[in-house]
Amino acid sequence: MSADNEAGAMPGLMMRTPLLIRQIAERAEGLFAGRELVGVTAVGVERSTYGRVVERARALASALSELGIGRGDRVATFGWNSIRHLELYLAVPSMGAVLHTLNIRLFEDDLRYIVGHAEDRMIFLDASLAQVMPRFEGVEHEVLMPDAEATREGALDYEELISRGDRGFEFPELDEDSAAAICFTSGTTGRPKGVVYSHRSAVLHTLLVNQADTLGLREHDAVLPVVPMFHVNAWGIPYAAAMAGSKLVLPGPKLDPASLAQLIERERVTIAAGVPTIWQGIAQLQPAPSLRSVERIICGGSAAPESMIRLYDEQFGVPIVHAWGMTETSPLASVSRVPPGFGDGDEAYALRATQGRVVPLIDFRVDADSGGELEVRGPTVARSYFRDDSEAGKFTSDGWLRTGDVAEIAGDAFIKLVDRTKDLVKSGGEWISSVQLENEIMAHPDVLEAAVIAVADERWGERPCACVVRREGATLDDEGLRAFLADHVARWWIPEQIHFIVEVPKTSVGKFDKKVLRAQLAEGKL
Ligand code: AMP
């Protein structure tokens, strides 16, 4: 029963216009047409404006319709943070299709699964990635985005599609609950899981990203999302920037610290967002870069160390704002801002290093029975995965998402993550499934058992550490194992630390006891 049918309830008399991504595009076009956008490519720098981008998004939407793409069809991207990617962010959902951003760092086998599972009909790929992207079965069209000199047999040309499209194309009316985008996230077990955002959830997320005490993008800002557009929609920043009219600075494939520091200085970036690895890298540059234009850095995806927050204050005078979220939460779910009365001493730093307080519309609770697992709910939180019930237990019967993060509550409702229940390693902002890596290691004929645990790493946040039991008489060494893994997993998954041990400790029910392994490693007993 809806609220206004409830006995005695008085109906509100406000309009029910749907919340649609189209409105973000139309606002940018109508209010901020001349606002500049910058995109770095493999071969140079491209400049555009919101007016041009939305006009091209209209042309693209009409060209896609001509190609037979309709409501609910999945359209994938395989690209860097670029102006063309932004055009797709606006065009694909606004015409009623579903944007599926593929994570270019995934191993081929997982990519194949994801493309098949989502039933992607088209893929837009950067020319600079033409050699890297596999051919996928079932995909009807590939479209090459010319960010570099490269060709791909059979692919359509992006610019040609735009030039044949209708720049006056009107985006259709849609149901706000219809799917706008789909992102896959690493499952603890089994295959990656699809999270399907609706227009409504995307617009609400954009509004909450732009609260003054969350990320708070404004028209006067120049915003650099280093976080990839292929990983949870770059934390929603492309939409938040378009809604606010901020200049967007898109770094393309140039993600090394020196290139990013130059870009920040040249484009006078005021807000930059990325995982801790990026900021650790920039802090180590010699000579130290100028970050004079930067008003704040948004850091999340992995824990931002307190030492790094202090260092940025002391060395650069730039505050780091720590945020937490996950693919299932759109992703922004909490932000750490210091409340009045805390000053800027040790107490304030301790709070800033927590994951902060929930953003508006998100409820949270900590489940004491499960050892302190953090649970959240709200209109920007997934209620199930796309065509996959293998982790149905992540959603509680009373409507909450189990995050897999273990939290303590500090001060007034500040979430402090202290552990993780999900068996994953987060390296440089991207996931490594320890279970999958263990299986690959155990596929070596000389290996009897293997357990993978996360170890803290200054540069990458975490790295996998493999604890391996050899079969009797086997002589396998680390080099041999690494050479074997090179054919089976992405290069960045290969562990630097490999320990050969006598046996993997087990729990009472015979599962690998990784707590014991972690303790042994910490005590130097491995
Ligand atoms: P993803 O779905 O790939 O965005 O990953 C979400 C997960 O990354 C969370 O559940 C956490 O385990 C981790 N994470 C994200 N932000 C933070 C943070 N600020 N501190 C610690 N862990 C984080």
Coordinates of C-alpha atoms and ligand atoms in Angstrom, one line a residue:
M1 CA 0.0 0.0 0.0
S2 CA 1.4 3.4 -0.9
A3 CA 1.6 6.0 1.8
D4 CA -1.2 8.2 0.4
N5 CA -3.6 5.2 0.5
E6 CA -3.0 4.6 4.1
A7 CA -6.1 5.2 6.2
G8 CA -5.9 8.8 7.6
A9 CA -2.8 9.8 5.6
M10 CA -3.1 13.2 3.9
P11 CA -1.5 13.1 0.4
G12 CA 1.2 15.6 -0.4
L13 CA 0.4 17.7 -3.4
M14 CA 3.8 18.0 -5.1
M15 CA 4.6 16.9 -8.6
R16 CA 5.9 13.4 -9.3
T17 CA 8.4 14.1 -12.0
P18 CA 10.8 11.2 -12.4
L19 CA 14.5 11.5 -11.4
L20 CA 16.5 10.8 -14.6
I21 CA 20.1 11.1 -15.7
R22 CA 18.7 13.0 -18.7
Q23 CA 18.1 15.9 -16.3
I24 CA 21.7 16.1 -15.4
A25 CA 22.7 16.3 -19.1
E26 CA 20.0 18.9 -19.8
R27 CA 21.0 21.0 -16.9
A28 CA 24.6 21.0 -18.0
E29 CA 23.6 21.9 -21.5
G30 CA 21.2 24.6 -20.5
L31 CA 23.2 26.3 -17.7
F32 CA 26.8 25.5 -18.2
A33 CA 27.1 25.1 -22.0
G34 CA 30.4 27.0 -22.2
R35 CA 32.1 25.4 -19.2
E36 CA 35.3 23.8 -20.2
L37 CA 36.2 20.1 -20.1
V38 CA 39.7 18.7 -20.5
G39 CA 40.7 15.2 -21.4
V40 CA 44.3 13.9 -21.6
T41 CA 44.7 11.1 -24.2
A42 CA 47.6 8.8 -25.2
V43 CA 48.7 11.4 -27.7
G44 CA 47.7 14.8 -26.5
V45 CA 45.0 16.9 -24.8
E46 CA 41.4 17.4 -25.9
R47 CA 39.1 20.2 -24.9
S48 CA 35.4 20.5 -25.1
T49 CA 32.4 22.0 -23.2
Y50 CA 29.3 20.7 -21.6
G51 CA 27.3 22.2 -24.5
R52 CA 29.3 20.3 -27.1
V53 CA 29.4 17.1 -25.0
V54 CA 25.6 17.0 -24.6
E55 CA 25.0 17.9 -28.2
R56 CA 27.3 15.0 -29.2
A57 CA 25.6 12.7 -26.6
R58 CA 22.2 13.4 -28.4
A59 CA 23.8 12.5 -31.7
L60 CA 25.2 9.4 -30.3
A61 CA 21.9 8.4 -28.7
S62 CA 20.2 8.8 -32.1
A63 CA 22.9 6.8 -33.9
L64 CA 22.6 4.0 -31.3
S65 CA 18.8 3.9 -31.9
E66 CA 19.5 3.6 -35.6
L67 CA 21.7 0.7 -34.9
G68 CA 18.8 -1.0 -33.1
I69 CA 19.8 -0.3 -29.5
G70 CA 16.7 0.1 -27.4
R71 CA 15.4 0.3 -23.8
G72 CA 17.3 -1.9 -21.4
D73 CA 20.0 -3.0 -23.9
R74 CA 23.4 -3.1 -22.4
V75 CA 26.1 -0.9 -24.0
A76 CA 29.6 -1.5 -22.6
T77 CA 32.7 0.7 -22.5
F78 CA 36.3 -0.2 -22.3
G79 CA 38.1 3.0 -21.8
W80 CA 40.1 5.5 -19.7
N81 CA 38.7 8.7 -18.1
S82 CA 38.0 10.7 -21.2
I83 CA 35.6 13.2 -22.7
R84 CA 34.1 10.6 -25.0
H85 CA 33.5 8.3 -22.0
L86 CA 31.6 11.2 -20.4
E87 CA 29.5 11.5 -23.6
L88 CA 28.6 7.8 -23.2
Y89 CA 27.8 8.3 -19.5
L90 CA 25.2 10.9 -20.6
A91 CA 24.0 9.4 -23.9
V92 CA 23.5 5.7 -23.0
P93 CA 21.3 5.9 -19.9
S94 CA 19.4 9.0 -21.2
M95 CA 18.2 7.0 -24.3
G96 CA 17.0 4.2 -22.0
A97 CA 19.9 1.8 -22.6
V98 CA 22.2 0.6 -19.8
L99 CA 25.8 1.7 -19.5
H100 CA 28.1 -1.1 -18.6
T101 CA 31.6 0.1 -17.7
L102 CA 34.1 -2.8 -18.1
N103 CA 37.1 -2.8 -15.7
I104 CA 40.0 -2.8 -18.1
R105 CA 42.3 -4.3 -15.4
L106 CA 40.3 -7.5 -15.1
F107 CA 41.7 -10.8 -16.3
E108 CA 40.4 -11.9 -19.7
D109 CA 38.4 -14.8 -18.3
D110 CA 36.5 -12.6 -15.9
L111 CA 35.9 -10.0 -18.6
R112 CA 34.4 -12.7 -20.9
Y113 CA 32.1 -13.9 -18.1
I114 CA 31.0 -10.3 -17.4
V115 CA 30.3 -9.4 -21.0
G116 CA 28.4 -12.6 -21.5
H117 CA 26.5 -12.3 -18.2
A118 CA 25.4 -8.7 -18.9
E119 CA 24.6 -9.7 -22.5
D120 CA 26.4 -6.6 -23.8
R121 CA 25.3 -5.8 -27.4
M122 CA 27.9 -3.1 -28.1
I123 CA 31.3 -2.1 -26.8
F124 CA 32.9 1.3 -27.1
L125 CA 36.7 1.0 -26.7
D126 CA 39.6 3.4 -26.7
A127 CA 41.9 3.0 -29.6
S128 CA 44.8 3.0 -27.2
L129 CA 43.3 -0.2 -25.8
A130 CA 42.6 -1.8 -29.1
Q131 CA 45.5 -4.3 -28.7
V132 CA 44.5 -5.2 -25.1
M133 CA 40.8 -5.8 -25.4
P134 CA 39.8 -9.4 -26.3
R135 CA 37.1 -10.2 -28.8
F136 CA 33.9 -11.1 -27.1
E137 CA 31.3 -13.5 -28.4
G138 CA 27.8 -12.2 -28.8
V139 CA 28.8 -8.5 -29.1
E140 CA 27.3 -7.1 -32.2
H141 CA 29.3 -3.9 -32.7
E142 CA 32.6 -2.6 -31.5
V143 CA 33.1 1.2 -31.7
L144 CA 36.6 2.6 -31.7
M145 CA 37.1 5.9 -29.8
P146 CA 40.1 7.7 -31.5
D147 CA 42.2 8.5 -28.5
A148 CA 45.3 7.2 -30.3
E149 CA 46.5 6.1 -33.7
A150 CA 45.2 2.6 -33.9
T151 CA 42.8 0.5 -35.8
R152 CA 40.7 -2.5 -35.1
E153 CA 39.3 -4.7 -37.7
G154 CA 35.5 -4.6 -38.0
A155 CA 35.1 -1.8 -35.5
L156 CA 32.8 1.2 -36.3
D157 CA 34.3 4.7 -35.9
Y158 CA 33.0 6.8 -33.0
E159 CA 33.3 10.1 -34.8
E160 CA 31.6 8.7 -37.8
L161 CA 28.6 7.6 -35.6
I162 CA 28.4 11.0 -34.1
S163 CA 28.5 12.8 -37.5
R164 CA 25.7 10.7 -38.8
G165 CA 23.5 11.1 -35.6
D166 CA 20.9 13.7 -35.0
R167 CA 22.2 16.5 -32.7
G168 CA 18.6 17.6 -31.9
F169 CA 17.6 14.1 -30.7
E170 CA 15.2 14.3 -27.7
F171 CA 15.9 12.0 -24.8
P172 CA 12.8 10.0 -24.0
E173 CA 10.7 9.9 -20.8
L174 CA 11.7 7.0 -18.7
D175 CA 10.7 5.3 -15.5
E176 CA 13.0 6.5 -12.8
D177 CA 13.3 2.9 -11.5
S178 CA 14.6 1.6 -14.8
A179 CA 18.2 0.5 -15.0
A180 CA 20.7 3.2 -16.0
A181 CA 24.1 1.5 -15.4
I182 CA 25.6 -1.7 -14.3
C183 CA 29.0 -2.2 -12.6
F184 CA 30.5 -5.5 -11.6
T185 CA 32.4 -6.0 -8.4
S186 CA 34.6 -8.9 -7.3
G187 CA 32.7 -11.5 -5.5
T188 CA 34.2 -13.1 -2.4
T189 CA 33.5 -16.4 -4.0
G190 CA 32.8 -17.3 -7.6
R191 CA 32.3 -14.8 -10.4
P192 CA 32.1 -11.0 -10.2
K193 CA 28.7 -9.7 -9.3
G194 CA 26.6 -7.1 -11.2
V195 CA 25.2 -4.1 -9.4
V196 CA 22.4 -2.4 -11.3
Y197 CA 21.9 1.3 -10.6
S198 CA 18.6 2.9 -11.5
H199 CA 18.1 6.5 -12.8
R200 CA 16.6 7.3 -9.4
S201 CA 19.5 5.9 -7.4
A202 CA 22.0 7.7 -9.7
V203 CA 20.3 11.1 -9.4
L204 CA 19.9 10.7 -5.6
H205 CA 23.6 9.7 -5.4
T206 CA 24.6 12.7 -7.4
L207 CA 22.7 15.0 -5.1
L208 CA 24.2 13.5 -2.0
V209 CA 27.7 13.6 -3.5
N210 CA 27.2 17.4 -3.8
Q211 CA 26.3 18.1 -0.2
A212 CA 28.6 20.7 1.2
D213 CA 29.9 18.3 3.8
T214 CA 30.3 15.3 1.6
L215 CA 32.3 15.9 -1.7
G216 CA 30.5 19.3 -2.4
L217 CA 31.4 20.0 -6.0
R218 CA 30.6 23.6 -7.1
E219 CA 30.6 25.5 -10.4
H220 CA 33.8 27.2 -9.6
D221 CA 35.7 23.9 -9.1
A222 CA 38.0 22.1 -11.5
V223 CA 37.6 18.5 -10.6
L224 CA 40.1 15.7 -11.4
P225 CA 38.7 12.2 -10.9
V226 CA 41.8 10.0 -10.9
V227 CA 39.6 7.1 -9.8
P228 CA 38.6 5.4 -13.1
M229 CA 35.3 5.8 -14.9
F230 CA 35.5 2.0 -15.2
H231 CA 35.4 1.4 -11.4
V232 CA 32.1 2.4 -9.8
N233 CA 31.5 5.3 -12.1
A234 CA 34.5 7.3 -10.8
W235 CA 32.7 7.6 -7.5
G236 CA 29.8 9.4 -9.3
I237 CA 32.0 12.5 -10.0
P238 CA 31.2 12.8 -13.7
Y239 CA 27.5 13.2 -12.9
A240 CA 28.2 15.4 -9.8
A241 CA 30.4 17.7 -11.9
A242 CA 27.9 18.0 -14.7
M243 CA 25.1 18.7 -12.2
A244 CA 27.2 21.4 -10.5
G245 CA 28.8 22.8 -13.7
S246 CA 32.3 22.1 -12.5
K247 CA 35.2 21.9 -15.0
L248 CA 36.1 18.2 -15.4
V249 CA 39.8 17.3 -15.9
L250 CA 40.0 13.7 -17.2
P251 CA 43.5 12.2 -17.0
G252 CA 43.2 9.4 -19.6
P253 CA 46.0 6.8 -19.4
K254 CA 48.5 9.2 -17.9
L255 CA 48.2 8.1 -14.3
D256 CA 51.8 8.3 -13.1
P257 CA 52.5 10.7 -10.3
A258 CA 54.5 13.2 -12.3
S259 CA 51.9 13.5 -15.1
L260 CA 49.1 13.9 -12.6
A261 CA 51.0 16.6 -10.7
Q262 CA 51.6 18.5 -13.9
L263 CA 48.0 18.2 -14.9
I264 CA 46.8 19.5 -11.5
E265 CA 49.1 22.5 -11.8
R266 CA 48.3 23.2 -15.5
E267 CA 44.5 22.9 -15.2
R268 CA 44.3 24.5 -11.7
V269 CA 42.5 21.6 -10.2
T270 CA 40.7 22.4 -7.0
I271 CA 39.3 19.0 -6.1
A272 CA 41.1 15.7 -6.9
A273 CA 39.8 12.2 -6.1
G274 CA 41.6 8.9 -6.0
V275 CA 42.8 6.0 -4.0
P276 CA 45.6 6.4 -1.4
T277 CA 48.2 4.8 -3.7
I278 CA 47.9 7.8 -6.0
W279 CA 48.5 10.4 -3.2
Q280 CA 51.4 8.3 -1.7
G281 CA 53.0 8.4 -5.2
I282 CA 52.6 12.2 -5.6
A283 CA 53.9 12.9 -2.1
Q284 CA 57.1 11.1 -3.0
L285 CA 57.9 13.2 -6.2
Q286 CA 61.2 15.0 -6.2
P287 CA 61.1 18.0 -6.4
A288 CA 57.8 18.3 -4.5
P289 CA 55.0 19.4 -6.9
S290 CA 53.0 22.5 -6.4
L291 CA 49.5 21.7 -5.4
R292 CA 48.6 25.4 -4.7
S293 CA 45.3 25.3 -6.6
V294 CA 44.0 22.3 -4.8
E295 CA 41.4 23.0 -2.1
R296 CA 40.9 19.4 -1.1
I297 CA 41.7 15.8 -2.0
I298 CA 39.0 13.1 -1.8
C299 CA 40.6 9.8 -0.8
G300 CA 38.9 6.5 -0.5
G301 CA 38.6 3.0 -2.0
S302 CA 41.1 1.9 0.7
A303 CA 42.0 3.3 4.1
A304 CA 43.7 6.6 4.0
P305 CA 46.5 6.4 6.6
E306 CA 46.5 9.1 9.2
S307 CA 50.2 9.8 8.5
M308 CA 49.3 10.6 4.9
I309 CA 46.6 13.0 6.0
R310 CA 49.1 14.8 8.3
L311 CA 51.7 14.9 5.6
Y312 CA 49.4 16.5 3.1
D313 CA 48.5 19.2 5.6
E314 CA 52.1 19.9 6.6
Q315 CA 53.8 19.6 3.2
F316 CA 51.2 20.9 0.8
G317 CA 48.6 22.6 3.0
V318 CA 45.9 20.4 1.3
P319 CA 43.3 18.7 3.4
I320 CA 42.6 15.1 2.6
V321 CA 38.9 14.2 3.0
H322 CA 38.5 10.5 3.7
A323 CA 35.5 8.7 2.2
W324 CA 34.2 5.1 2.2
G325 CA 31.8 3.2 -0.1
M326 CA 31.5 0.2 -2.3
T327 CA 30.1 -0.7 -5.7
E328 CA 26.9 -1.8 -3.9
T329 CA 26.5 1.7 -2.4
S330 CA 26.8 3.7 -5.7
P331 CA 29.5 4.1 -4.1
L332 CA 29.7 7.1 -1.7
A333 CA 28.3 6.0 1.7
S334 CA 30.4 7.9 4.3
V335 CA 32.7 10.9 4.5
S336 CA 34.9 12.0 7.4
R337 CA 34.5 15.7 8.1
V338 CA 35.6 17.0 11.5
P339 CA 32.6 18.5 13.4
P340 CA 32.8 21.9 15.2
G341 CA 34.7 21.9 18.5
F342 CA 37.4 19.4 17.6
G343 CA 40.1 21.9 16.5
D344 CA 43.0 20.6 14.5
G345 CA 45.0 18.5 17.0
D346 CA 45.4 14.8 17.5
E347 CA 41.8 14.2 18.1
A348 CA 40.8 15.7 14.8
Y349 CA 43.4 13.7 12.9
A350 CA 42.1 10.5 14.6
L351 CA 38.6 11.3 13.3
R352 CA 39.7 12.3 9.9
A353 CA 41.4 8.9 9.5
T354 CA 38.2 7.1 10.2
Q355 CA 35.8 6.3 7.4
G356 CA 33.5 9.0 8.7
R357 CA 29.8 9.5 9.1
V358 CA 27.2 8.2 6.7
V359 CA 26.0 10.5 3.9
P360 CA 22.3 11.6 3.8
L361 CA 19.7 8.9 3.1
I362 CA 22.0 6.1 4.3
D363 CA 21.3 4.2 7.5
F364 CA 23.9 2.0 9.2
R365 CA 24.2 -0.5 12.0
V366 CA 27.0 -2.7 13.3
D367 CA 26.0 -6.3 13.8
A368 CA 27.6 -7.5 17.0
D369 CA 26.6 -11.1 16.4
S370 CA 28.7 -11.3 13.3
G371 CA 31.8 -9.8 15.0
G372 CA 31.0 -6.2 14.1
E373 CA 30.1 -6.3 10.4
L374 CA 28.9 -3.0 9.1
E375 CA 25.4 -3.1 7.5
V376 CA 23.9 -0.3 5.5
R377 CA 20.6 0.5 3.7
G378 CA 19.2 3.3 1.7
P379 CA 17.9 4.3 -1.8
T380 CA 21.4 4.3 -3.2
V381 CA 22.2 0.7 -1.9
A382 CA 21.8 -2.4 -4.0
R383 CA 19.1 -4.8 -2.9
S384 CA 20.3 -7.8 -4.9
Y385 CA 22.9 -8.7 -7.6
F386 CA 22.2 -9.0 -11.3
R387 CA 21.0 -12.6 -12.1
D388 CA 23.1 -14.1 -9.4
D389 CA 21.9 -15.5 -6.1
S390 CA 25.2 -17.1 -5.0
E391 CA 25.7 -14.4 -2.4
A392 CA 22.1 -13.8 -1.5
G393 CA 23.3 -13.9 2.2
K394 CA 24.8 -10.5 1.7
F395 CA 21.3 -9.1 1.9
T396 CA 19.6 -9.6 5.3
S397 CA 16.0 -10.7 5.6
D398 CA 15.1 -7.3 7.1
G399 CA 16.5 -5.3 4.1
W400 CA 20.2 -4.4 4.9
L401 CA 23.4 -4.9 2.9
R402 CA 26.1 -6.8 4.7
T403 CA 29.2 -4.8 3.6
G404 CA 31.9 -7.4 4.5
D405 CA 33.7 -4.6 6.4
V406 CA 34.1 -4.8 10.1
A407 CA 33.6 -1.6 12.0
E408 CA 33.8 0.1 15.4
I409 CA 32.0 3.3 16.1
A410 CA 34.2 6.2 17.2
G411 CA 33.0 9.5 18.7
D412 CA 29.6 10.5 17.5
A413 CA 28.7 7.9 14.9
F414 CA 32.1 7.9 13.1
I415 CA 32.6 4.6 11.3
K416 CA 36.1 3.1 11.8
L417 CA 36.9 0.1 9.7
V418 CA 39.1 -2.4 11.5
D419 CA 38.9 -5.5 9.4
R420 CA 37.2 -7.2 6.5
T421 CA 35.2 -10.4 6.4
K422 CA 35.4 -10.7 2.6
D423 CA 38.3 -12.7 1.4
L424 CA 39.7 -10.1 -0.9
V425 CA 42.9 -8.1 -1.2
K426 CA 42.7 -4.5 -2.4
S427 CA 45.8 -3.5 -4.2
G428 CA 46.1 0.1 -5.6
G429 CA 42.3 0.4 -5.5
E430 CA 41.5 -2.8 -7.4
W431 CA 40.5 -6.2 -6.0
I432 CA 42.4 -9.5 -6.0
S433 CA 40.3 -12.4 -5.0
S434 CA 42.4 -14.5 -2.6
V435 CA 40.3 -17.5 -3.2
Q436 CA 40.8 -17.3 -7.0
L437 CA 44.5 -16.7 -6.6
E438 CA 44.7 -19.7 -4.2
N439 CA 43.0 -21.9 -6.8
E440 CA 45.5 -20.8 -9.5
I441 CA 48.4 -21.5 -7.2
M442 CA 47.0 -24.9 -6.2
A443 CA 46.6 -25.8 -9.9
H444 CA 50.4 -26.1 -10.0
P445 CA 51.3 -29.8 -9.9
D446 CA 53.9 -29.3 -7.1
V447 CA 51.5 -27.5 -4.8
L448 CA 49.5 -29.3 -2.2
E449 CA 47.8 -26.4 -0.5
A450 CA 47.9 -22.6 -0.7
A451 CA 46.4 -19.7 1.3
V452 CA 46.6 -16.1 0.3
I453 CA 46.4 -13.3 2.8
A454 CA 46.5 -9.5 2.4
V455 CA 49.6 -7.8 3.8
A456 CA 49.9 -4.0 4.3
D457 CA 51.9 -2.3 1.6
E458 CA 53.0 1.3 1.7
R459 CA 52.6 1.9 -2.0
W460 CA 49.6 -0.3 -2.9
G461 CA 47.7 -0.3 0.4
E462 CA 47.6 -4.1 0.3
R463 CA 49.4 -6.9 -1.6
P464 CA 48.7 -10.6 -1.6
C465 CA 51.1 -12.9 0.3
A466 CA 51.0 -16.5 -0.7
C467 CA 51.6 -19.3 1.9
V468 CA 52.2 -22.5 0.0
V469 CA 52.6 -26.1 1.0
R470 CA 54.6 -28.1 -1.5
R471 CA 53.9 -31.8 -2.3
E472 CA 56.4 -34.2 -0.8
G473 CA 59.6 -34.2 -2.8
A474 CA 58.7 -31.2 -4.9
T475 CA 61.3 -28.5 -5.4
L476 CA 59.1 -25.6 -6.7
D477 CA 60.5 -22.2 -5.7
D478 CA 59.1 -18.7 -5.8
E479 CA 60.5 -17.9 -9.2
G480 CA 59.0 -21.1 -10.6
L481 CA 55.6 -20.3 -9.1
R482 CA 55.6 -16.7 -10.4
A483 CA 56.4 -17.9 -13.9
F484 CA 53.5 -20.4 -13.7
L485 CA 51.1 -17.7 -12.4
A486 CA 52.1 -15.3 -15.2
D487 CA 50.1 -17.5 -17.6
H488 CA 47.0 -17.7 -15.4
V489 CA 46.4 -14.3 -13.7
A490 CA 46.9 -10.6 -14.4
R491 CA 50.5 -9.6 -13.8
W492 CA 49.6 -7.3 -10.9
W493 CA 48.0 -10.3 -9.1
I494 CA 51.3 -12.1 -8.8
P495 CA 52.5 -12.0 -5.2
E496 CA 55.9 -10.6 -4.3
Q497 CA 55.8 -12.5 -1.0
I498 CA 55.7 -16.2 -1.2
H499 CA 56.3 -18.4 1.9
F500 CA 56.7 -22.1 1.7
I501 CA 55.2 -23.6 4.9
V502 CA 54.6 -27.1 6.3
E503 CA 50.9 -26.8 6.5
V504 CA 48.1 -24.3 6.3
P505 CA 46.5 -23.8 9.8
K506 CA 42.8 -24.8 9.8
T507 CA 39.7 -23.9 11.9
S508 CA 37.7 -26.5 13.7
V509 CA 35.6 -27.0 10.6
G510 CA 38.6 -27.5 8.4
K511 CA 38.7 -24.0 6.7
F512 CA 41.9 -22.2 6.2
D513 CA 42.5 -20.2 9.3
K514 CA 43.8 -16.9 7.9
K515 CA 43.7 -15.2 11.3
V516 CA 46.4 -17.6 12.5
L517 CA 48.4 -17.1 9.3
R518 CA 48.2 -13.4 9.7
A519 CA 49.4 -13.6 13.3
Q520 CA 52.2 -15.9 12.3
L521 CA 53.3 -13.5 9.6
A522 CA 53.2 -10.6 12.0
E523 CA 55.4 -12.5 14.4
G524 CA 57.8 -13.4 11.7
K525 CA 57.1 -17.1 12.1
L526 CA 56.4 -17.8 8.4
Ligands
AMP1 P1 34.6 -1.5 -4.3 O1 33.2 -2.1 -4.4 O2 35.6 -2.0 -5.3 O3 34.4 0.0 -4.5 O4 35.2 -1.8 -2.9 C1 34.5 -1.5 -1.7 C2 35.3 -1.9 -0.5 O5 36.6 -1.2 -0.6 C3 34.8 -1.6 0.8 O6 33.8 -2.6 1.2 C4 36.0 -1.6 1.7 O7 36.4 -3.0 2.0 C5 37.0 -1.0 0.8 N1 37.1 0.5 1.0 C6 36.5 1.4 0.3 N2 36.8 2.7 0.9 C7 37.6 2.4 2.0 C8 38.1 3.3 3.0 N3 38.0 4.6 2.9 N4 38.8 2.6 3.9 C9 39.0 1.3 4.0 N5 38.4 0.5 3.1 C10 37.7 1.0 2.1

